[in-house]
PDB file of C-alpha atoms and ligand atoms in Angstrom:
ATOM      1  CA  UNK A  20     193.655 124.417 245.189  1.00  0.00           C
ATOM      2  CA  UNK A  21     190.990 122.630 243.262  1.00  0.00           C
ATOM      3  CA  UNK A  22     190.566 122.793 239.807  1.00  0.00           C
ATOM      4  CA  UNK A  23     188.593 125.559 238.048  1.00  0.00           C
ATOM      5  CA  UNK A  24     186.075 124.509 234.899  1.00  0.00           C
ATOM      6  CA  UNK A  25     184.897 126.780 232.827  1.00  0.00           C
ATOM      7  CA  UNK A  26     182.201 126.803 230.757  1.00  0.00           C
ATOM      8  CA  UNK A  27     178.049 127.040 229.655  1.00  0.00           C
ATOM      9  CA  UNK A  28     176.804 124.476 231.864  1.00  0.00           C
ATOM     10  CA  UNK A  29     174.398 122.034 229.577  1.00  0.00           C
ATOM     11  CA  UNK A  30     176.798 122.171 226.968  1.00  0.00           C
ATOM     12  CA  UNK A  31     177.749 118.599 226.017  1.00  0.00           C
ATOM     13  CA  UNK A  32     181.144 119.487 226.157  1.00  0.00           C
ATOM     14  CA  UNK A  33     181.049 120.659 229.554  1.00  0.00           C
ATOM     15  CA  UNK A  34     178.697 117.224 230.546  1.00  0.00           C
ATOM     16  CA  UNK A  35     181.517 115.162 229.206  1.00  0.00           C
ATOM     17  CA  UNK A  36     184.081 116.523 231.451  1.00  0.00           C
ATOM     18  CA  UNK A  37     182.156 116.985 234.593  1.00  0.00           C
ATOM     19  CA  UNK A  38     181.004 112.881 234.096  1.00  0.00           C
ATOM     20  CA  UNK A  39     184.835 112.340 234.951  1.00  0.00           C
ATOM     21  CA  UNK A  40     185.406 114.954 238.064  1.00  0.00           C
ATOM     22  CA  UNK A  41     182.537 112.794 239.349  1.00  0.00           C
ATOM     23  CA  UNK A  42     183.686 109.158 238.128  1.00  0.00           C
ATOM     24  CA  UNK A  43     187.071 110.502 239.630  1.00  0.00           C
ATOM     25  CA  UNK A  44     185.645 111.890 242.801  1.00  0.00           C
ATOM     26  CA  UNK A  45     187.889 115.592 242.032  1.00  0.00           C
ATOM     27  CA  UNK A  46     186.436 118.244 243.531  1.00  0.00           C
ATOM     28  CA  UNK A  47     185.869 120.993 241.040  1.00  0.00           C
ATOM     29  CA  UNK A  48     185.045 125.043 240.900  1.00  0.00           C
ATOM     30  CA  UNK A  49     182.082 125.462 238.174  1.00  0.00           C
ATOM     31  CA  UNK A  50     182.829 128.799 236.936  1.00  0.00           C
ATOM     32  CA  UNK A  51     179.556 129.691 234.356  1.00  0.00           C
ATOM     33  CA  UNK A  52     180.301 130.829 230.921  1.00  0.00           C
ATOM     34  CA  UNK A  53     177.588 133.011 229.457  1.00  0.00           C
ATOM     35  CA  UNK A  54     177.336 132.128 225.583  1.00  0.00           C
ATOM     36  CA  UNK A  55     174.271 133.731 225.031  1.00  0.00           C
ATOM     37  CA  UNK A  56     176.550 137.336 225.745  1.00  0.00           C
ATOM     38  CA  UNK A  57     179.322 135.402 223.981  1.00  0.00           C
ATOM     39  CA  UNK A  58     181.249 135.825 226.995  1.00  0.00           C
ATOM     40  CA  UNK A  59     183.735 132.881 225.539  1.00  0.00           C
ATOM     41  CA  UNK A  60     184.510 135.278 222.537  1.00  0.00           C
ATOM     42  CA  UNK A  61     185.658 137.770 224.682  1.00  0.00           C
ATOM     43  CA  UNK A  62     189.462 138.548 224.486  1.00  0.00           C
ATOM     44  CA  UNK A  63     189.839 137.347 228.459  1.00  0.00           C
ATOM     45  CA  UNK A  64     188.277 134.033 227.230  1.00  0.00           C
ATOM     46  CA  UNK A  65     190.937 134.018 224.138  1.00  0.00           C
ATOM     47  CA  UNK A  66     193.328 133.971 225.726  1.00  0.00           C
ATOM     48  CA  UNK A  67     192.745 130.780 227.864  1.00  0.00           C
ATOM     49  CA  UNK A  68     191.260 129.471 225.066  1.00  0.00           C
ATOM     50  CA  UNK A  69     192.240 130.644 221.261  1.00  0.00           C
ATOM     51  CA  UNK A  70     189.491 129.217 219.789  1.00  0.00           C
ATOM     52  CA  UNK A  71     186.655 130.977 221.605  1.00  0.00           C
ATOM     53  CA  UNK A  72     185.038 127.652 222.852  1.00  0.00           C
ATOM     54  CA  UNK A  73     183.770 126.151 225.661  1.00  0.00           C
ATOM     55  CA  UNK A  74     185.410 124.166 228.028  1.00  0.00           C
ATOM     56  CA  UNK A  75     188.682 125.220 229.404  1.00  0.00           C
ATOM     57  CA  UNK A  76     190.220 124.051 232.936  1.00  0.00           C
ATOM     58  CA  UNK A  77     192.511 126.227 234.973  1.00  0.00           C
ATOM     59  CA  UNK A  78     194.499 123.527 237.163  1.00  0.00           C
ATOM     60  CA  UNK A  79     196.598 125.985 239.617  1.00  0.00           C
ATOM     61  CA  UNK A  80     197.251 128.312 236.324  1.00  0.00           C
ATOM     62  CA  UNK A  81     197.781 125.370 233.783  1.00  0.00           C
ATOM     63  CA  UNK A  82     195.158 125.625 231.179  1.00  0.00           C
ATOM     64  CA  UNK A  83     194.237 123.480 229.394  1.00  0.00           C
ATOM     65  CA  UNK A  84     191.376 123.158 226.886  1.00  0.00           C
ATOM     66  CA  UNK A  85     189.648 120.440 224.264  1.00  0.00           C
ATOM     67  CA  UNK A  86     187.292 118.255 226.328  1.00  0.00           C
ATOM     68  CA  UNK A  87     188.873 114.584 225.541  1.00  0.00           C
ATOM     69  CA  UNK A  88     191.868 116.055 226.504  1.00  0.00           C
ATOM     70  CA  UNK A  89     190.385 117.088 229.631  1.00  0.00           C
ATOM     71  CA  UNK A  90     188.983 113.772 230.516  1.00  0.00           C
ATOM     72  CA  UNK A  91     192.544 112.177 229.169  1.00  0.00           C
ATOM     73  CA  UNK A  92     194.021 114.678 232.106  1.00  0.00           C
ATOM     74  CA  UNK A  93     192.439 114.007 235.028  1.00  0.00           C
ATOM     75  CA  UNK A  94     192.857 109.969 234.646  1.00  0.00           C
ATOM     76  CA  UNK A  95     196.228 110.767 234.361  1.00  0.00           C
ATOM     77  CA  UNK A  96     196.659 112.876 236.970  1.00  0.00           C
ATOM     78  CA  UNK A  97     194.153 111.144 239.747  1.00  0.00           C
ATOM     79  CA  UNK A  98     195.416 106.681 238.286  1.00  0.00           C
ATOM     80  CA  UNK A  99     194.192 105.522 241.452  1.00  0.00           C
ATOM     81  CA  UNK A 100     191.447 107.854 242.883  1.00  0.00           C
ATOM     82  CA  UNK A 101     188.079 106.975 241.508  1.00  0.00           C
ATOM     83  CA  UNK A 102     186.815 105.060 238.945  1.00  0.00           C
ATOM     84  CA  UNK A 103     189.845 103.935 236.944  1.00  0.00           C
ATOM     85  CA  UNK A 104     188.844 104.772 233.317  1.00  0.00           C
ATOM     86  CA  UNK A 105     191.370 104.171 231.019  1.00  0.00           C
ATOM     87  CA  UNK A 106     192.005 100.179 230.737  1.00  0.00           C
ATOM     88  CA  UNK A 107     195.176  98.805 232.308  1.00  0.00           C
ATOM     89  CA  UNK A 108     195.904  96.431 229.193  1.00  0.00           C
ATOM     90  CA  UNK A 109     197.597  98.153 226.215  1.00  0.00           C
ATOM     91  CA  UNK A 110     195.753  96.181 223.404  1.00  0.00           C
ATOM     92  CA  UNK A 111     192.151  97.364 225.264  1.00  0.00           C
ATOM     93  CA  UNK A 112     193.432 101.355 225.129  1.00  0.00           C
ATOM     94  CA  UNK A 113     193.062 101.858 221.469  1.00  0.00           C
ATOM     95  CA  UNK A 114     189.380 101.091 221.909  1.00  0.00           C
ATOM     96  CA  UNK A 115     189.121 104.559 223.297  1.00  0.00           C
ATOM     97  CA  UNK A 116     189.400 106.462 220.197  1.00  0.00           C
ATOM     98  CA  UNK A 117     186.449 105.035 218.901  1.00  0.00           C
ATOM     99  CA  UNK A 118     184.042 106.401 221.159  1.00  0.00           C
ATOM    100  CA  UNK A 119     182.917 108.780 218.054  1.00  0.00           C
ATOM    101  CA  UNK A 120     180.041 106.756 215.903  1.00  0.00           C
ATOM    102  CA  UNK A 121     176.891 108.866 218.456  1.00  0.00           C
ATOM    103  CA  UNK A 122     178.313 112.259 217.485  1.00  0.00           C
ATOM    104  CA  UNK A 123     176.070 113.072 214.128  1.00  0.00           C
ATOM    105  CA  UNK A 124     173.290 112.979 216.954  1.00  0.00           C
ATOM    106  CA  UNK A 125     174.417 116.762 217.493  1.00  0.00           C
ATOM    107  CA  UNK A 126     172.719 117.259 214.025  1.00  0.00           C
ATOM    108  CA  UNK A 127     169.751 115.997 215.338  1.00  0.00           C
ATOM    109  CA  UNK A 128     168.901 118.419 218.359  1.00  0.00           C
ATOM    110  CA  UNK A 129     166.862 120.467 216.810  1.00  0.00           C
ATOM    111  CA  UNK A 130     164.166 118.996 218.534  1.00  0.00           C
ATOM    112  CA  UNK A 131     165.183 119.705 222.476  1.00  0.00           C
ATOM    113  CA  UNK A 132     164.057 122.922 224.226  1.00  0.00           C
ATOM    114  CA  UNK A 133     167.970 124.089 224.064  1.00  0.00           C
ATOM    115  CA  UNK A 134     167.897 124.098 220.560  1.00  0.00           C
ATOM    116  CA  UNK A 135     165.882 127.110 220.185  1.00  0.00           C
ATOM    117  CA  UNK A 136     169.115 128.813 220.675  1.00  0.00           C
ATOM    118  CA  UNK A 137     170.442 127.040 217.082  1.00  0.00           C
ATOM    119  CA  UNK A 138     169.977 129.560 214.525  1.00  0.00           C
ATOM    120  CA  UNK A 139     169.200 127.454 212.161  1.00  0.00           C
ATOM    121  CA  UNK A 140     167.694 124.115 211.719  1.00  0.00           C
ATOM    122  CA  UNK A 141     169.237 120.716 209.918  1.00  0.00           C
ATOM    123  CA  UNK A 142     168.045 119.815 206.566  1.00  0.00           C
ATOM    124  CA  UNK A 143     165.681 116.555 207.241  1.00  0.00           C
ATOM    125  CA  UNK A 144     167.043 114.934 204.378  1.00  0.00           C
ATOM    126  CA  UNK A 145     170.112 114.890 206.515  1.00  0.00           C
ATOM    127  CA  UNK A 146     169.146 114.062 209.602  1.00  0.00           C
ATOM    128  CA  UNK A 147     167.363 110.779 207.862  1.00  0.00           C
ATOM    129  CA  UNK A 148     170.875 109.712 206.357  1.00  0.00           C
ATOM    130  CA  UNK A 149     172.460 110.197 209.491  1.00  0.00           C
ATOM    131  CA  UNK A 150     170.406 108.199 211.478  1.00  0.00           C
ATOM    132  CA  UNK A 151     170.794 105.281 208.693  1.00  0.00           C
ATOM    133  CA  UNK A 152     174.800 105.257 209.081  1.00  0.00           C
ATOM    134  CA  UNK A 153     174.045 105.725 212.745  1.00  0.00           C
ATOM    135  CA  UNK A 154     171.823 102.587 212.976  1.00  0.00           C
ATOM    136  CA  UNK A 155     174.638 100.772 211.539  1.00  0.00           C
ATOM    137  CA  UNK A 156     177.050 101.621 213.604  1.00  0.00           C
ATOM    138  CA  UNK A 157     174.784 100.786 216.578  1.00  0.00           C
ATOM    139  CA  UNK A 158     174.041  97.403 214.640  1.00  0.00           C
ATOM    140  CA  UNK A 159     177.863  96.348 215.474  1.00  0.00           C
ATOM    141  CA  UNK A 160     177.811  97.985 218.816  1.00  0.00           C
ATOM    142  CA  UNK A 161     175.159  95.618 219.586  1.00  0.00           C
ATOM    143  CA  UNK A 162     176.833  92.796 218.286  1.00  0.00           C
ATOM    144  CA  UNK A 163     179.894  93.903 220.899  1.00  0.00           C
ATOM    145  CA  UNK A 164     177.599  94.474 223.790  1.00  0.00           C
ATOM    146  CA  UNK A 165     176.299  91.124 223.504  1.00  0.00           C
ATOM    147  CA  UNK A 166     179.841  89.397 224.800  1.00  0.00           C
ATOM    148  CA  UNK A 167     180.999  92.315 226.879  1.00  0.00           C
ATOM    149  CA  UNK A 168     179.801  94.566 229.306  1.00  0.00           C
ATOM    150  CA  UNK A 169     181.392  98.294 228.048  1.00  0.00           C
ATOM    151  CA  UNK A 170     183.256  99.022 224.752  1.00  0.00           C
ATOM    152  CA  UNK A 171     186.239  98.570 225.484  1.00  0.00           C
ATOM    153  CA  UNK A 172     185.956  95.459 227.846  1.00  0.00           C
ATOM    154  CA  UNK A 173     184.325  94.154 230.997  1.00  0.00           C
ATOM    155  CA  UNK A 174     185.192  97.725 232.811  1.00  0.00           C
ATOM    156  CA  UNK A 175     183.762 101.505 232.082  1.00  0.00           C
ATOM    157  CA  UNK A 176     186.137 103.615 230.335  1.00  0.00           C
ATOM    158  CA  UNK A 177     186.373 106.964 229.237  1.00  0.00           C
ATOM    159  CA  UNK A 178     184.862 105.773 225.922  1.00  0.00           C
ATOM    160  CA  UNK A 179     181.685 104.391 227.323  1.00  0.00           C
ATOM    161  CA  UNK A 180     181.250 107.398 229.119  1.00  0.00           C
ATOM    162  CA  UNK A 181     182.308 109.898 225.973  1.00  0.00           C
ATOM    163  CA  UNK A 182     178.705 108.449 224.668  1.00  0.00           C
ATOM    164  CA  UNK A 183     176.642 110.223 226.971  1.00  0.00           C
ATOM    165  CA  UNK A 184     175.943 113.902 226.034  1.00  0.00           C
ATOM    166  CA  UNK A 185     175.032 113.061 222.252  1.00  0.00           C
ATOM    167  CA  UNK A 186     173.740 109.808 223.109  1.00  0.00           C
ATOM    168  CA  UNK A 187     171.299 111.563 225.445  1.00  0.00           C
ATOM    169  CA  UNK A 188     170.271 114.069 223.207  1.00  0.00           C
ATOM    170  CA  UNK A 189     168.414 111.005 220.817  1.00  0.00           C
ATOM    171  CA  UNK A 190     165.961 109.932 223.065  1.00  0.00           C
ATOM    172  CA  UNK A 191     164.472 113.583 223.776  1.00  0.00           C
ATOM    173  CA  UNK A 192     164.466 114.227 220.139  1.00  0.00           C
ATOM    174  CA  UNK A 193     161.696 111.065 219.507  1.00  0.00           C
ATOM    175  CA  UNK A 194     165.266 109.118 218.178  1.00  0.00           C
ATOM    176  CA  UNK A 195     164.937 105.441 219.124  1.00  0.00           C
ATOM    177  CA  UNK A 196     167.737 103.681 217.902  1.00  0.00           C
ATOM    178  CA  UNK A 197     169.197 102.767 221.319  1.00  0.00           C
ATOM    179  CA  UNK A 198     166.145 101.847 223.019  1.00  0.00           C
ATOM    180  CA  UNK A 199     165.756  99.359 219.854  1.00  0.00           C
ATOM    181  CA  UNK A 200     168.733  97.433 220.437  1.00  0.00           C
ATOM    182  CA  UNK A 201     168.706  95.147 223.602  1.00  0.00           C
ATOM    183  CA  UNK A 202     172.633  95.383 224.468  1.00  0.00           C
ATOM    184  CA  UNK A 203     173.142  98.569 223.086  1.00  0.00           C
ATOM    185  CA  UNK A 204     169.853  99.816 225.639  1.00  0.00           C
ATOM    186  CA  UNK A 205     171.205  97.797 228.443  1.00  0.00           C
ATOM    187  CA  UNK A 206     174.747  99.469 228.062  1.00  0.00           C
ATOM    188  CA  UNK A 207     173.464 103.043 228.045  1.00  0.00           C
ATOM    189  CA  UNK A 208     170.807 102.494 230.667  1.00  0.00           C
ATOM    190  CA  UNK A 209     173.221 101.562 232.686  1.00  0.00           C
ATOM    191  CA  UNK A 210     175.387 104.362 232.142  1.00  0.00           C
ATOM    192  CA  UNK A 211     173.349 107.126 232.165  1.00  0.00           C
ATOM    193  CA  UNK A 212     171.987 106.000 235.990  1.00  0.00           C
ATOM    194  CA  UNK A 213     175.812 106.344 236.892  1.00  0.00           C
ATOM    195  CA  UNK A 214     175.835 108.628 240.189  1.00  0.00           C
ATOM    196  CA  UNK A 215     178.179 110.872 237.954  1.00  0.00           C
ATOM    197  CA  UNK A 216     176.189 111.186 234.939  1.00  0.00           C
ATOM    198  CA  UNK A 217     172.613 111.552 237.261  1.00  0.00           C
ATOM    199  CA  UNK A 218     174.806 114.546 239.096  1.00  0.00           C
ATOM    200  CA  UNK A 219     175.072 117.181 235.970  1.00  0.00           C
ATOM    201  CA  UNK A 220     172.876 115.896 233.273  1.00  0.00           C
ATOM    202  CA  UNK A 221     170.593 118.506 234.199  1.00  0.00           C
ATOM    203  CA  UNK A 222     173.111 121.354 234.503  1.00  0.00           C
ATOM    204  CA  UNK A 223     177.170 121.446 236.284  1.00  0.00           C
ATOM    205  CA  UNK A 224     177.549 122.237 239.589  1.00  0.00           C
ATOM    206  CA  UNK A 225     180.476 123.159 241.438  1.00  0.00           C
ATOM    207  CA  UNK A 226     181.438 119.668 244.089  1.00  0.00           C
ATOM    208  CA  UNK A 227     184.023 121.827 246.004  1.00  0.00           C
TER     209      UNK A 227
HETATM  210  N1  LIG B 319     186.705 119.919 220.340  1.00  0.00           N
HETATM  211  C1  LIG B 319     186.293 120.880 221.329  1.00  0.00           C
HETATM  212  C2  LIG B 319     184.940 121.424 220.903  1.00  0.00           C
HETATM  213  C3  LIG B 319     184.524 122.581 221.752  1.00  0.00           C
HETATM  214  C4  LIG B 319     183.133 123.044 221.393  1.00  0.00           C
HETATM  215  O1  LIG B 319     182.612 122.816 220.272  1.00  0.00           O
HETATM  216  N2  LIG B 319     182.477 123.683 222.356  1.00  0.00           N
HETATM  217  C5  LIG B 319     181.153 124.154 222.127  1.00  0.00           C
HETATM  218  C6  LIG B 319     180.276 123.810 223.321  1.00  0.00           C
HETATM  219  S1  LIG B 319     180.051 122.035 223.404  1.00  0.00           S
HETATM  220  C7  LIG B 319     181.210 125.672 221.982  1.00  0.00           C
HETATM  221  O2  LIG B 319     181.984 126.332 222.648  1.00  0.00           O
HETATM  222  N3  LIG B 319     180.353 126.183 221.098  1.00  0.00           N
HETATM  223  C8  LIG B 319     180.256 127.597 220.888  1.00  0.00           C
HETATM  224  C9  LIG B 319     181.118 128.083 219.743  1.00  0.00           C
HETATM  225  O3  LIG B 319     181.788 127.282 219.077  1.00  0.00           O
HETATM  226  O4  LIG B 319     181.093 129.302 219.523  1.00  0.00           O
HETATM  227  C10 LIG B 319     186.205 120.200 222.713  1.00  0.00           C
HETATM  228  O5  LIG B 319     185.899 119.001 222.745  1.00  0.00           O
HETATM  229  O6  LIG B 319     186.449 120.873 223.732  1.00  0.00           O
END
């Protein structure tokens, strides 16, 4: 039985885990989560997932919910099918947890068409010191990039690829700071032409 996902389908949430079905060639069921009815309030929702938010998987009636932990899942349970995305060496598989530094750009998407659905709108004052710490961070991840190919080595892992649905969101919103930075540009260019990101960046689909 192949695995069931559930959720809105642009979320970034939902982008990150359906990146890894495709890097790990699983077949998945897209099952469509209507947020605008707040479908994943509803008490059926709850209690699959407590929390009321989107995504959950159901894998043969194991659920399981939080989208890292998703991702975390599916390497575990497919090693050798795929694209192998958590590093073999132990001293490279810390590097995974710090696949956080793009996430203020969530603050930042006011700008995008799907952001009319955001009630309200960040404070600019905000959005200009987050893009300061965030230009710093992506000073250093230059500085990485320059003598190695992904984050956490010569090889993708799940924390290159946990850098693609905020990461994406920058560009849209007239936010430069990866373009400006030759290794950092290189490094996301290349990842966001990955087959699997190219598949559902413009909305999941089911692949079984
Ligand atoms: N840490 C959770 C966050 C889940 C989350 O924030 N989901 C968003 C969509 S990306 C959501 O359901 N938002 C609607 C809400 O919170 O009511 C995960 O990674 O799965």
């Amino acid at each position: 039985m192949v695995i069931k996902l559930f959720e809105g389908s642009t979320s970034t949430c939902t982008t990150r885990v359906a990146t890894v079905f495709h890097e790990k060639k699983i077949p998945f069921e897209f099952h469509p989560v209507d947020w605008t009815k707040a479908e994943h309030k509803s008490a059926e929702f709850k209690a699959k997932q407590p929390f009321g938010q989107m995504p959950y998987i159901d894998d043969e009636g194991f659920i399981l919910y939080e989208s890292r932990a998703i991702c975390r899942y599916l390497e575990d349970k497919y090693p050798n099918q795929g694209t192998k995305l958590v590093p073999l060496d132990i001293r490279e598989r810390p590097c995974l947890s710090k696949a956080l530094p793009l996430k203020p750009a969530i603050l930042m998407r006011w700008h995008r068409p799907l952001s009319t659905r955001l009630s309200s709108k960040p404070d600019p004052a905000r959005v200009e010191e987050l893009k300061t710490s965030l230009a710093a961070k992506l000073d250093v991840y230059d500085e990485i990039l320059s003598k190695q190919k992904y984050i956490a080595g010569d090889n993708v892992t799940l924390a290159d690829l946990f850098h693609l649905p905020y990461g994406s969101l920058l560009a849209p919103a007239g936010i430069n700071l990866i373009q400006e930075r030759p290794h950092v540009a290189r490094w996301f260019n290349e990842l966001q032409n990955r087959p699997s990101w190219q598949a559902i960046k413009d909305g999941v689909k089911s692949s079984a």
